[in-house]
């Protein structure tokens, strides 16, 4: 249990925005501060990445602030769960009092996504992996999926269930990219364009613009602000690999990340009322559910296909519609936190889970490279 | 292979790439603890020693996992092709391709043997084919 809390959250505009990265950052940050009843001048801590080489400096400069604390840890989509941990530590150490964690991307409008990823020619991967032409990150997740199905006797239909569930939730979320579209079937996923076997286009997350921000302060201060505080109960993380060959595909670093987070919060997977997992690909969700201890080995697909993961179920999963059907701006981790807070506040509209007390947000970055878990709870 | 993807050796990896010209797949073995590793590094990941020697792989292993790529990351690459993680009998895993095999033959844990592909700068790239024995 920490002495820090989330006081405000917001999304920037999502989908296809034709906006610049920094304008989307400014939207997300000012909206989250307004949600908290604070303003830009109250911010003395800033954590962000994905803007430029000097990401926090860039955003601080754009906002016209000079923070006392900053962090630009680069860990892909898991960075935002890591920033929550760092922010708690900065607040408890009195290095900062109001920290904003933010991210935004215009990757769809700017057409900046590359199937081969970004090549840094001085890395070992550039010499020993890139010459073979893997899709980055897709081919690594595809190999993890193939190994997973091989070990547990599964089929691609098991993966497809994750995309089907995501679409169901997205149809309940007016902000979702796929809101107003048709429900997805397992056959739709299997018959979608093949990208890197066994993953089809429908097994892969969206490519959209979007962003979000989270305002973190002490619980004491958050009590006096506009919204009921959401407590940060615990956190954990793990960093495992950057190349495609150096660690076993299964299980993932989410095991250690989850164990560390549950231990720090004094909780177990059974205590969690709503689960928000990074769904870069359908396989990511199955691997994370098992690694975090929500399901036994090889049992995640059955959970996803069951009523337990749905509205009214025991542990509703990825309630926004996820990166697969709601929004995936490249580093989706901040939006996991936004959705977890909205569910705990009871403001999730048609997709609201019945009276949740505890939520888990788990980010995954790179090629199952970085893993970070945050446990959040209502303040009772 | 296309020029953009050609490897650029450094002082640690130069010998490894030179050996590919003679179709030799080198691994690093630690002189202090005996650990075998790939990719080549300045130090042993098991004991942090900087005393490392080269060991030629026998070129046999199994498929740890694989994926058939249907959308090329570069327009010059022809799809489909098979990317795989190969677990060598000596221990290390390397990323590679599986060539000249029916897609139906390829499964996790299938046995493979080493082959070589020419690449633009005179080096060769180790690849594998399914080789049931």
Short mmCIF file of C-alpha atoms in Angstrom, two decimals:
data_model
loop_
_atom_site.label_atom_id
_atom_site.label_comp_id
_atom_site.label_asym_id
_atom_site.label_seq_id
_atom_site.Cartn_x
_atom_site.Cartn_y
_atom_site.Cartn_z
CA UNK A 1 0.00 0.00 0.00
CA UNK A 2 1.38 3.40 -0.95
CA UNK A 3 0.47 6.87 0.31
CA UNK A 4 -0.17 8.19 -3.22
CA UNK A 5 -3.33 8.36 -5.29
CA UNK A 6 -4.59 9.12 -8.77
CA UNK A 7 -6.50 12.39 -8.67
CA UNK A 8 -7.33 12.87 -12.34
CA UNK A 9 -7.37 11.04 -15.67
CA UNK A 10 -8.22 11.89 -19.28
CA UNK A 11 -7.86 10.86 -22.88
CA UNK A 12 -6.78 13.18 -25.67
CA UNK A 13 -8.78 13.04 -28.89
CA UNK A 14 -8.53 9.49 -30.25
CA UNK A 15 -8.70 7.74 -33.62
CA UNK A 16 -7.71 9.85 -36.63
CA UNK A 17 -6.99 13.34 -35.31
CA UNK A 18 -4.72 15.07 -37.85
CA UNK A 19 -3.21 16.72 -34.77
CA UNK A 20 0.42 17.00 -33.73
CA UNK A 21 1.87 14.86 -30.94
CA UNK A 22 2.42 17.84 -28.65
CA UNK A 23 -1.08 19.25 -29.20
CA UNK A 24 -2.51 15.84 -28.24
CA UNK A 25 -0.20 15.77 -25.18
CA UNK A 26 -1.44 19.21 -24.15
CA UNK A 27 -5.07 18.08 -24.55
CA UNK A 28 -4.60 14.96 -22.44
CA UNK A 29 -2.65 16.78 -19.71
CA UNK A 30 -4.97 19.78 -19.35
CA UNK A 31 -8.06 17.55 -19.38
CA UNK A 32 -6.62 15.26 -16.68
CA UNK A 33 -5.66 18.28 -14.55
CA UNK A 34 -9.15 19.74 -14.97
CA UNK A 35 -10.59 16.37 -13.93
CA UNK A 36 -8.49 16.62 -10.75
CA UNK A 37 -9.34 20.28 -10.16
CA UNK A 38 -5.73 21.33 -10.74
CA UNK A 39 -3.96 23.43 -13.35
CA UNK A 40 -0.68 23.25 -15.26
CA UNK A 41 0.97 25.60 -12.75
CA UNK A 42 0.43 22.98 -10.00
CA UNK A 43 2.54 20.37 -11.84
CA UNK A 44 6.06 19.84 -10.48
CA UNK A 45 6.66 16.33 -11.81
CA UNK A 46 6.36 15.01 -15.36
CA UNK A 47 6.83 11.54 -16.88
CA UNK A 48 6.38 10.86 -20.57
CA UNK A 49 8.06 9.31 -23.61
CA UNK A 50 7.54 8.87 -27.31
CA UNK A 51 7.78 12.57 -28.15
CA UNK A 52 11.44 13.08 -29.03
CA UNK A 53 14.86 12.19 -27.65
CA UNK A 54 14.29 14.56 -24.71
CA UNK A 55 10.63 13.71 -24.19
CA UNK A 56 9.89 15.16 -20.76
CA UNK A 57 11.94 18.25 -21.53
CA UNK A 58 10.01 18.67 -24.76
CA UNK A 59 6.60 18.43 -23.11
CA UNK A 60 7.63 20.64 -20.17
CA UNK A 61 8.89 23.24 -22.61
CA UNK A 62 5.61 23.05 -24.57
CA UNK A 63 3.54 23.43 -21.39
CA UNK A 64 5.77 26.26 -20.15
CA UNK A 65 6.78 24.54 -16.90
CA UNK A 66 10.10 23.62 -15.26
CA UNK A 67 9.48 20.44 -13.25
CA UNK A 68 11.40 19.50 -10.09
CA UNK A 69 11.27 15.83 -11.12
CA UNK A 70 10.99 14.05 -14.45
CA UNK A 71 11.24 10.58 -15.97
CA UNK A 72 11.50 9.41 -19.57
CA UNK A 73 12.19 5.73 -18.93
CA UNK A 74 11.71 4.15 -22.35
CA UNK A 75 9.90 0.83 -21.96
CA UNK A 76 7.34 0.94 -24.77
CA UNK A 77 3.75 0.39 -23.69
CA UNK A 78 4.73 -0.63 -20.15
CA UNK A 79 6.48 2.68 -19.39
CA UNK A 80 3.31 4.28 -18.02
CA UNK A 81 2.82 1.63 -15.35
CA UNK A 82 6.52 2.10 -14.48
CA UNK A 83 5.98 5.88 -14.29
CA UNK A 84 3.24 5.31 -11.69
CA UNK A 85 5.77 3.47 -9.52
CA UNK A 86 8.41 6.19 -10.02
CA UNK A 87 5.84 8.92 -9.35
CA UNK A 88 4.79 7.31 -6.07
CA UNK A 89 8.45 7.16 -5.03
CA UNK A 90 9.02 10.81 -6.01
CA UNK A 91 5.96 11.92 -4.04
CA UNK A 92 6.85 9.82 -0.99
CA UNK A 93 10.40 11.22 -1.13
CA UNK A 94 8.90 14.75 -1.37
CA UNK A 95 10.75 15.37 -4.61
CA UNK A 96 7.46 16.27 -6.31
CA UNK A 97 3.88 16.90 -5.15
CA UNK A 98 1.82 16.74 -8.35
CA UNK A 99 3.08 14.37 -11.07
CA UNK A 100 1.56 14.07 -14.53
CA UNK A 101 2.11 10.84 -16.48
CA UNK A 102 1.24 11.35 -20.15
CA UNK A 103 1.53 9.96 -23.65
CA UNK A 104 0.21 10.86 -27.08
CA UNK A 105 0.79 9.74 -30.63
CA UNK A 106 -0.49 10.72 -34.07
CA UNK A 107 0.85 7.55 -35.69
CA UNK A 108 -2.24 6.93 -37.81
CA UNK A 109 -2.55 10.49 -39.15
CA UNK A 110 1.21 10.72 -39.64
CA UNK A 111 1.49 7.18 -41.16
CA UNK A 112 4.61 6.72 -39.02
CA UNK A 113 4.21 3.02 -38.17
CA UNK A 114 6.66 0.58 -39.87
CA UNK A 115 6.12 -3.19 -40.12
CA UNK A 116 9.84 -3.83 -39.70
CA UNK A 117 10.13 -1.55 -36.68
CA UNK A 118 12.84 1.02 -36.12
CA UNK A 119 16.38 -0.15 -36.92
CA UNK A 120 19.30 1.04 -34.78
CA UNK A 121 22.27 -0.24 -36.76
CA UNK A 122 24.72 -0.46 -33.82
CA UNK A 123 22.64 -3.03 -31.90
CA UNK A 124 23.33 -6.79 -31.91
CA UNK A 125 19.81 -7.35 -33.28
CA UNK A 126 20.67 -5.27 -36.36
CA UNK A 127 23.52 -7.71 -37.13
CA UNK A 128 22.07 -11.02 -36.04
CA UNK A 129 18.28 -10.73 -36.41
CA UNK A 130 17.26 -7.94 -38.78
CA UNK A 131 18.94 -9.60 -41.83
CA UNK A 132 16.32 -12.38 -41.64
CA UNK A 133 13.46 -9.89 -42.08
CA UNK A 134 11.27 -10.48 -39.00
CA UNK A 135 8.33 -8.14 -38.57
CA UNK A 136 9.00 -6.12 -35.43
CA UNK A 137 7.33 -6.68 -33.04
CA UNK A 138 4.71 -8.92 -34.71
CA UNK A 139 6.90 -11.93 -35.61
CA UNK A 140 8.11 -12.33 -32.03
CA UNK A 141 4.58 -12.41 -30.65
CA UNK A 142 3.69 -14.80 -33.49
CA UNK A 143 6.46 -17.17 -32.38
CA UNK A 144 5.29 -16.88 -28.77
CA UNK A 145 1.77 -17.73 -29.95
CA UNK A 146 2.99 -20.73 -31.96
CA UNK A 147 4.95 -22.07 -28.99
CA UNK A 148 1.99 -21.47 -26.65
CA UNK A 149 -0.45 -23.33 -28.91
CA UNK A 150 2.10 -26.14 -29.33
CA UNK A 151 2.68 -26.58 -25.58
CA UNK A 152 -0.99 -26.57 -24.59
CA UNK A 153 -2.57 -28.17 -27.67
CA UNK A 154 -4.46 -24.99 -28.58
CA UNK A 155 -5.65 -23.65 -31.92
CA UNK A 156 -5.75 -20.14 -33.44
CA UNK A 157 -9.42 -20.02 -32.38
CA UNK A 158 -8.15 -19.72 -28.80
CA UNK A 159 -6.32 -16.53 -29.77
CA UNK A 160 -9.35 -15.24 -31.66
CA UNK A 161 -11.50 -15.30 -28.50
CA UNK A 162 -9.47 -12.36 -27.18
CA UNK A 163 -10.34 -10.20 -30.20
CA UNK A 164 -14.01 -11.26 -30.00
CA UNK A 165 -14.18 -10.17 -26.35
CA UNK A 166 -12.43 -6.85 -27.09
CA UNK A 167 -14.98 -6.05 -29.77
CA UNK A 168 -17.88 -6.80 -27.41
CA UNK A 169 -16.53 -4.24 -24.92
CA UNK A 170 -15.79 -1.69 -27.66
CA UNK A 171 -19.42 -1.79 -28.77
CA UNK A 172 -20.25 -0.47 -25.25
CA UNK A 173 -17.64 2.36 -25.36
CA UNK A 174 -18.56 5.45 -27.43
CA UNK A 175 -14.87 6.48 -27.50
CA UNK A 176 -13.79 3.19 -29.08
CA UNK A 177 -12.50 3.15 -32.67
CA UNK A 178 -14.78 0.16 -33.38
CA UNK A 179 -17.83 1.61 -31.57
CA UNK A 180 -20.86 1.28 -33.83
CA UNK A 181 -19.27 -1.51 -35.88
CA UNK A 182 -20.41 -5.12 -35.98
CA UNK A 183 -19.66 -7.79 -33.38
CA UNK A 184 -16.64 -9.90 -34.31
CA UNK A 185 -16.79 -13.71 -34.58
CA UNK A 186 -14.01 -16.26 -34.19
CA UNK A 187 -14.34 -17.01 -37.92
CA UNK A 188 -13.95 -13.31 -38.75
CA UNK A 189 -10.62 -13.31 -36.90
CA UNK A 190 -9.42 -16.57 -38.47
CA UNK A 191 -10.41 -15.40 -41.97
CA UNK A 192 -8.80 -11.98 -41.63
CA UNK A 193 -5.63 -11.25 -43.66
CA UNK A 194 -2.72 -13.39 -42.49
CA UNK A 195 0.19 -11.28 -41.22
CA UNK A 196 2.66 -13.61 -39.46
CA UNK A 197 1.27 -17.07 -38.69
CA UNK A 198 -0.70 -17.77 -36.56
CA UNK A 199 -1.54 -14.06 -36.16
CA UNK A 200 -4.01 -12.48 -38.60
CA UNK A 201 -4.69 -8.76 -38.92
CA UNK A 202 -7.55 -9.19 -36.42
CA UNK A 203 -5.13 -10.65 -33.86
CA UNK A 204 -3.14 -7.40 -34.04
CA UNK A 205 -3.95 -4.15 -32.26
CA UNK A 206 -5.29 -1.11 -34.06
CA UNK A 207 -3.02 1.62 -35.39
CA UNK A 208 -4.64 4.86 -34.21
CA UNK A 209 -3.81 8.29 -32.87
CA UNK A 210 -4.53 8.99 -29.25
CA UNK A 211 -3.16 9.64 -25.83
CA UNK A 212 -3.90 9.99 -22.19
CA UNK A 213 -2.74 11.49 -18.92
CA UNK A 214 -2.90 10.56 -15.25
CA UNK A 215 -2.42 12.98 -12.33
CA UNK A 216 -0.76 11.53 -9.22
CA UNK A 217 -0.45 13.21 -5.85
CA UNK A 218 -0.39 12.25 -2.17
CA UNK A 219 -3.54 10.62 -0.84
CA UNK A 220 -3.71 13.44 1.70
CA UNK A 221 -3.79 16.10 -0.99
CA UNK A 222 -6.03 14.06 -3.29
CA UNK A 223 -8.70 13.95 -0.57
CA UNK A 224 -9.12 17.72 -0.90
CA UNK A 225 -9.36 17.69 -4.70
CA UNK A 226 -12.33 17.52 -7.04
CA UNK A 227 -12.61 13.74 -7.49
CA UNK A 228 -12.58 10.81 -5.07
CA UNK A 229 -8.98 9.59 -4.95
CA UNK A 230 -8.08 6.23 -6.43
CA UNK A 231 -5.38 4.68 -4.29
CA UNK A 232 -2.19 3.21 -5.73
CA UNK A 233 -2.02 -0.06 -3.80
CA UNK A 234 1.14 -1.57 -5.26
CA UNK A 235 3.37 -2.00 -8.26
CA UNK A 236 6.02 -4.25 -9.78
CA UNK A 237 7.96 -4.60 -13.00
CA UNK A 238 10.41 -6.81 -14.91
CA UNK A 239 12.79 -6.20 -17.82
CA UNK A 240 13.67 -9.34 -19.75
CA UNK A 241 14.99 -9.01 -23.32
CA UNK A 242 15.44 -6.84 -26.36
CA UNK A 243 16.48 -9.43 -28.94
CA UNK A 244 14.28 -12.23 -30.31
CA UNK A 245 16.54 -15.09 -29.21
CA UNK A 246 17.88 -14.60 -25.70
CA UNK A 247 15.10 -15.70 -23.33
CA UNK A 248 12.49 -18.47 -23.47
CA UNK A 249 9.25 -17.42 -25.18
CA UNK A 250 7.18 -18.70 -22.23
CA UNK A 251 6.44 -17.76 -19.55
CA UNK A 252 6.92 -14.00 -19.82
CA UNK A 253 8.32 -11.43 -17.38
CA UNK A 254 4.74 -10.68 -16.37
CA UNK A 255 5.22 -13.51 -13.82
CA UNK A 256 7.81 -11.55 -11.84
CA UNK A 257 6.14 -8.21 -12.46
CA UNK A 258 2.82 -9.52 -11.14
CA UNK A 259 4.34 -11.30 -8.14
CA UNK A 260 6.18 -8.11 -7.17
CA UNK A 261 3.03 -6.00 -7.53
CA UNK A 262 0.78 -8.38 -5.58
CA UNK A 263 3.41 -8.70 -2.82
CA UNK A 264 3.79 -4.93 -2.51
CA UNK A 265 0.01 -4.49 -2.25
CA UNK A 266 -0.58 -7.53 -0.01
CA UNK A 267 -3.14 -8.82 -2.53
CA UNK A 268 -3.70 -11.89 -4.70
CA UNK A 269 -5.17 -12.27 -8.20
CA UNK A 270 -8.48 -13.35 -6.61
CA UNK A 271 -8.83 -9.91 -5.01
CA UNK A 272 -8.96 -8.15 -8.40
CA UNK A 273 -12.41 -7.04 -9.60
CA UNK A 274 -11.49 -5.67 -13.02
CA UNK A 275 -8.46 -6.55 -15.20
CA UNK A 276 -6.89 -4.19 -17.77
CA UNK A 277 -4.11 -5.93 -19.76
CA UNK A 278 -2.06 -4.64 -22.65
CA UNK A 279 -3.45 -6.36 -25.75
CA UNK A 280 -0.89 -5.54 -28.41
CA UNK A 281 -1.83 -8.92 -29.86
CA UNK A 282 -4.38 -11.54 -28.82
CA UNK A 283 -1.58 -13.81 -27.55
CA UNK A 284 -0.31 -11.07 -25.22
CA UNK A 285 -3.52 -11.32 -23.20
CA UNK A 286 -3.41 -15.12 -22.86
CA UNK A 287 0.26 -15.01 -21.79
CA UNK A 288 -0.35 -12.19 -19.30
CA UNK A 289 -3.47 -13.76 -17.74
CA UNK A 290 -1.45 -16.90 -16.96
CA UNK A 291 1.76 -15.13 -15.93
CA UNK A 292 -0.12 -12.80 -13.56
CA UNK A 293 -1.83 -15.78 -11.92
CA UNK A 294 -5.43 -15.19 -13.08
CA UNK A 295 -5.43 -18.53 -14.94
CA UNK A 296 -3.39 -21.72 -14.81
CA UNK A 297 -1.03 -22.65 -17.67
CA UNK A 298 -3.00 -23.25 -20.86
CA UNK A 299 -6.29 -22.14 -19.26
CA UNK A 300 -6.51 -18.49 -20.31
CA UNK A 301 -8.48 -19.02 -23.53
CA UNK A 302 -11.27 -20.78 -21.64
CA UNK A 303 -11.48 -17.84 -19.22
CA UNK A 304 -11.57 -15.32 -22.07
CA UNK A 305 -14.33 -17.28 -23.86
CA UNK A 306 -16.40 -17.58 -20.67
CA UNK A 307 -18.92 -15.25 -19.03
CA UNK A 308 -16.33 -14.58 -16.29
CA UNK A 309 -14.40 -12.08 -18.46
CA UNK A 310 -17.55 -10.20 -19.59
CA UNK A 311 -19.90 -7.59 -18.18
CA UNK A 312 -21.49 -9.12 -15.07
CA UNK A 313 -18.69 -11.72 -14.88
CA UNK A 314 -16.33 -12.57 -12.06
CA UNK A 315 -13.29 -10.66 -13.42
CA UNK A 316 -14.22 -8.45 -16.40
CA UNK A 317 -11.25 -8.11 -18.77
CA UNK A 318 -10.15 -5.17 -20.94
CA UNK A 319 -13.36 -3.24 -20.47
CA UNK A 320 -12.55 -0.31 -22.81
CA UNK A 321 -12.28 -2.58 -25.84
CA UNK A 322 -8.49 -2.53 -25.55
CA UNK A 323 -5.82 -1.91 -28.11
CA UNK A 324 -7.62 -4.39 -30.35
CA UNK A 325 -10.90 -2.44 -30.68
CA UNK A 326 -10.77 0.84 -28.68
CA UNK A 327 -7.50 2.68 -29.30
CA UNK A 328 -3.88 1.78 -29.89
CA UNK A 329 -1.66 4.82 -30.31
CA UNK A 330 1.59 2.82 -30.14
CA UNK A 331 2.17 2.93 -26.39
CA UNK A 332 -1.26 2.06 -25.03
CA UNK A 333 -0.18 1.63 -21.38
CA UNK A 334 -1.42 5.01 -20.17
CA UNK A 335 -4.94 4.24 -21.39
CA UNK A 336 -5.02 1.04 -19.28
CA UNK A 337 -4.66 3.30 -16.22
CA UNK A 338 -7.35 5.71 -17.46
CA UNK A 339 -9.86 2.87 -17.91
CA UNK A 340 -9.01 1.24 -14.57
CA UNK A 341 -9.64 4.56 -12.77
CA UNK A 342 -12.93 5.13 -14.59
CA UNK A 343 -14.15 1.67 -13.65
CA UNK A 344 -13.19 2.18 -9.98
CA UNK A 345 -14.95 5.56 -9.94
CA UNK A 346 -18.09 4.01 -11.44
CA UNK A 347 -18.15 6.34 -14.44
CA UNK A 348 -17.74 3.83 -17.28
CA UNK A 349 -21.32 4.13 -18.58
CA UNK A 350 -22.74 1.13 -20.43
CA UNK A 351 -19.59 -0.90 -19.78
CA UNK A 352 -19.48 -0.19 -16.03
CA UNK A 353 -18.51 -3.20 -13.94
CA UNK A 354 -20.67 -3.68 -10.81
CA UNK A 355 -19.06 -1.85 -7.87
CA UNK A 356 -15.39 -2.83 -8.30
CA UNK A 357 -12.96 -2.16 -5.42
CA UNK A 358 -9.66 -3.24 -6.94
CA UNK A 359 -8.34 -2.98 -10.51
CA UNK A 360 -5.13 -4.24 -12.10
CA UNK A 361 -3.41 -2.51 -15.03
CA UNK A 362 -0.58 -4.39 -16.71
CA UNK A 363 1.60 -2.93 -19.45
CA UNK A 364 3.82 -4.83 -21.88
CA UNK A 365 6.48 -3.17 -24.04
CA UNK A 366 8.66 -4.09 -26.99
CA UNK A 367 8.76 -7.79 -27.85
CA UNK A 368 7.57 -9.03 -24.43
CA UNK A 369 10.61 -7.01 -23.30
CA UNK A 370 9.28 -4.96 -20.42
CA UNK A 371 6.43 -5.70 -18.04
CA UNK A 372 4.87 -3.47 -15.39
CA UNK A 373 1.89 -4.00 -13.13
CA UNK A 374 -0.09 -1.48 -11.05
CA UNK A 375 -2.82 -2.30 -8.53
CA UNK A 376 -5.39 0.43 -7.88
CA UNK A 377 -8.22 0.60 -5.37
CA UNK A 378 -11.12 2.75 -4.25
CA UNK A 379 -10.47 4.73 -1.06
CA UNK A 380 -12.72 3.15 1.56
CA UNK B 1 18.37 -10.20 -48.49
CA UNK B 2 18.46 -6.54 -49.37
CA UNK B 3 21.25 -4.04 -48.85
CA UNK B 4 19.37 -2.14 -46.15
CA UNK B 5 19.34 -5.25 -43.95
CA UNK B 6 23.04 -6.14 -44.42
CA UNK B 7 24.93 -6.55 -41.14
CA UNK B 8 27.65 -4.10 -40.14
CA UNK B 9 30.22 -6.04 -38.04
CA UNK B 10 32.01 -4.41 -35.12
CA UNK B 11 35.30 -5.33 -33.38
CA UNK B 12 33.63 -8.11 -31.38
CA UNK B 13 31.67 -9.67 -34.23
CA UNK B 14 34.11 -9.27 -37.15
CA UNK B 15 35.57 -12.80 -36.78
CA UNK B 16 32.10 -14.30 -36.57
CA UNK B 17 31.09 -12.73 -39.87
CA UNK B 18 34.42 -13.60 -41.52
CA UNK B 19 33.85 -17.29 -40.60
CA UNK B 20 30.53 -17.26 -42.44
CA UNK B 21 32.49 -16.82 -45.68
CA UNK B 22 33.79 -20.38 -45.04
CA UNK B 23 30.34 -21.62 -43.98
CA UNK B 24 31.36 -21.93 -40.33
CA UNK B 25 28.78 -21.02 -37.65
CA UNK B 26 30.75 -19.80 -34.66
CA UNK B 27 29.61 -19.68 -31.05
CA UNK B 28 31.45 -18.15 -28.12
CA UNK B 29 32.72 -20.38 -25.30
CA UNK B 30 33.90 -18.88 -22.04
CA UNK B 31 37.48 -19.85 -21.14
CA UNK B 32 36.70 -19.49 -17.45
CA UNK B 33 33.30 -21.20 -16.93
CA UNK B 34 32.66 -23.02 -20.23
CA UNK B 35 29.36 -21.26 -20.94
CA UNK B 36 28.44 -21.22 -24.65
CA UNK B 37 26.67 -18.14 -25.98
CA UNK B 38 25.40 -16.43 -29.12
CA UNK B 39 25.23 -13.56 -30.26
CA UNK B 40 28.93 -12.67 -29.79
CA UNK B 41 29.58 -10.27 -26.93
CA UNK B 42 32.61 -8.76 -25.25
CA UNK B 43 31.81 -10.70 -22.06
CA UNK B 44 30.37 -13.98 -20.83
CA UNK B 45 26.76 -13.62 -19.64
CA UNK B 46 27.24 -16.46 -17.12
CA UNK B 47 30.38 -15.27 -15.26
CA UNK B 48 31.27 -11.83 -16.72
CA UNK B 49 34.68 -13.02 -17.93
CA UNK B 50 36.15 -11.25 -20.96
CA UNK B 51 38.17 -14.36 -21.89
CA UNK B 52 36.15 -15.98 -24.68
CA UNK B 53 37.08 -18.37 -27.50
CA UNK B 54 35.32 -19.41 -30.69
CA UNK B 55 33.67 -22.80 -31.04
CA UNK B 56 32.31 -24.03 -34.40
CA UNK B 57 28.72 -25.29 -34.15
CA UNK B 58 27.90 -28.74 -35.53
CA UNK B 59 24.94 -27.01 -37.19
CA UNK B 60 22.14 -29.13 -35.78
CA UNK B 61 19.27 -28.18 -33.53
CA UNK B 62 15.51 -28.00 -33.11
CA UNK B 63 12.81 -25.48 -33.94
CA UNK B 64 11.94 -23.62 -30.74
CA UNK B 65 9.20 -21.75 -32.61
CA UNK B 66 8.52 -20.29 -36.05
CA UNK B 67 6.24 -17.97 -37.99
CA UNK B 68 5.47 -17.69 -41.68
CA UNK B 69 5.63 -14.00 -42.60
CA UNK B 70 2.98 -12.90 -45.10
CA UNK B 71 3.53 -9.15 -45.07
CA UNK B 72 7.06 -8.05 -45.84
CA UNK B 73 8.71 -5.34 -43.75
CA UNK B 74 10.46 -4.12 -46.92
CA UNK B 75 9.04 -4.07 -50.45
CA UNK B 76 12.12 -5.92 -51.79
CA UNK B 77 11.44 -9.03 -49.67
CA UNK B 78 9.30 -11.74 -51.26
CA UNK B 79 6.65 -13.31 -49.02
CA UNK B 80 5.95 -15.76 -47.60
CA UNK B 81 9.10 -16.77 -45.74
CA UNK B 82 9.62 -18.56 -42.44
CA UNK B 83 11.32 -16.89 -39.47
CA UNK B 84 12.31 -19.28 -36.67
CA UNK B 85 14.05 -19.52 -33.33
CA UNK B 86 16.54 -22.39 -33.62
CA UNK B 87 17.82 -24.05 -30.45
CA UNK B 88 21.26 -25.41 -31.34
CA UNK B 89 22.47 -28.70 -29.84
CA UNK B 90 25.26 -26.65 -28.20
CA UNK B 91 22.61 -24.67 -26.25
CA UNK B 92 22.24 -21.16 -27.67
CA UNK B 93 19.11 -20.06 -29.50
CA UNK B 94 19.41 -17.97 -32.63
CA UNK B 95 16.95 -16.23 -34.85
CA UNK B 96 17.09 -17.59 -38.38
CA UNK B 97 14.99 -18.75 -41.31
CA UNK B 98 13.75 -22.19 -42.29
CA UNK B 99 14.28 -22.69 -46.03
CA UNK B 100 13.43 -25.33 -48.64
CA UNK B 101 10.83 -27.04 -46.51
CA UNK B 102 7.13 -27.65 -47.00
CA UNK B 103 5.29 -25.41 -44.57
CA UNK B 104 3.47 -28.56 -43.38
CA UNK B 105 6.77 -30.16 -42.25
CA UNK B 106 7.60 -27.34 -39.91
CA UNK B 107 6.56 -27.87 -36.31
CA UNK B 108 7.90 -26.78 -32.95
CA UNK B 109 10.62 -29.19 -31.79
CA UNK B 110 11.32 -30.50 -35.34
CA UNK B 111 15.00 -31.30 -36.04
CA UNK B 112 16.91 -28.94 -38.34
CA UNK B 113 20.31 -28.72 -40.02
CA UNK B 114 22.39 -25.74 -41.10
CA UNK B 115 22.52 -24.26 -44.61
CA UNK B 116 23.91 -20.97 -45.92
CA UNK B 117 22.49 -18.07 -47.89
CA UNK B 118 24.58 -15.50 -49.74
CA UNK B 119 24.10 -11.90 -48.72
CA UNK B 120 25.20 -8.78 -50.60
CA UNK B 121 28.45 -7.90 -48.82
CA UNK B 122 30.16 -11.29 -49.30
CA UNK B 123 29.18 -12.70 -45.93
CA UNK B 124 26.79 -15.63 -45.66
CA UNK B 125 23.75 -15.97 -43.46
CA UNK B 126 23.13 -19.19 -41.49
CA UNK B 127 19.68 -20.64 -42.20
CA UNK B 128 18.17 -24.06 -41.49
CA UNK B 129 16.16 -26.78 -43.16
CA UNK B 130 13.97 -29.47 -41.65
CA UNK B 131 16.11 -32.61 -41.38
CA UNK B 132 14.32 -35.57 -39.71
CA UNK B 133 16.89 -38.13 -38.60
#
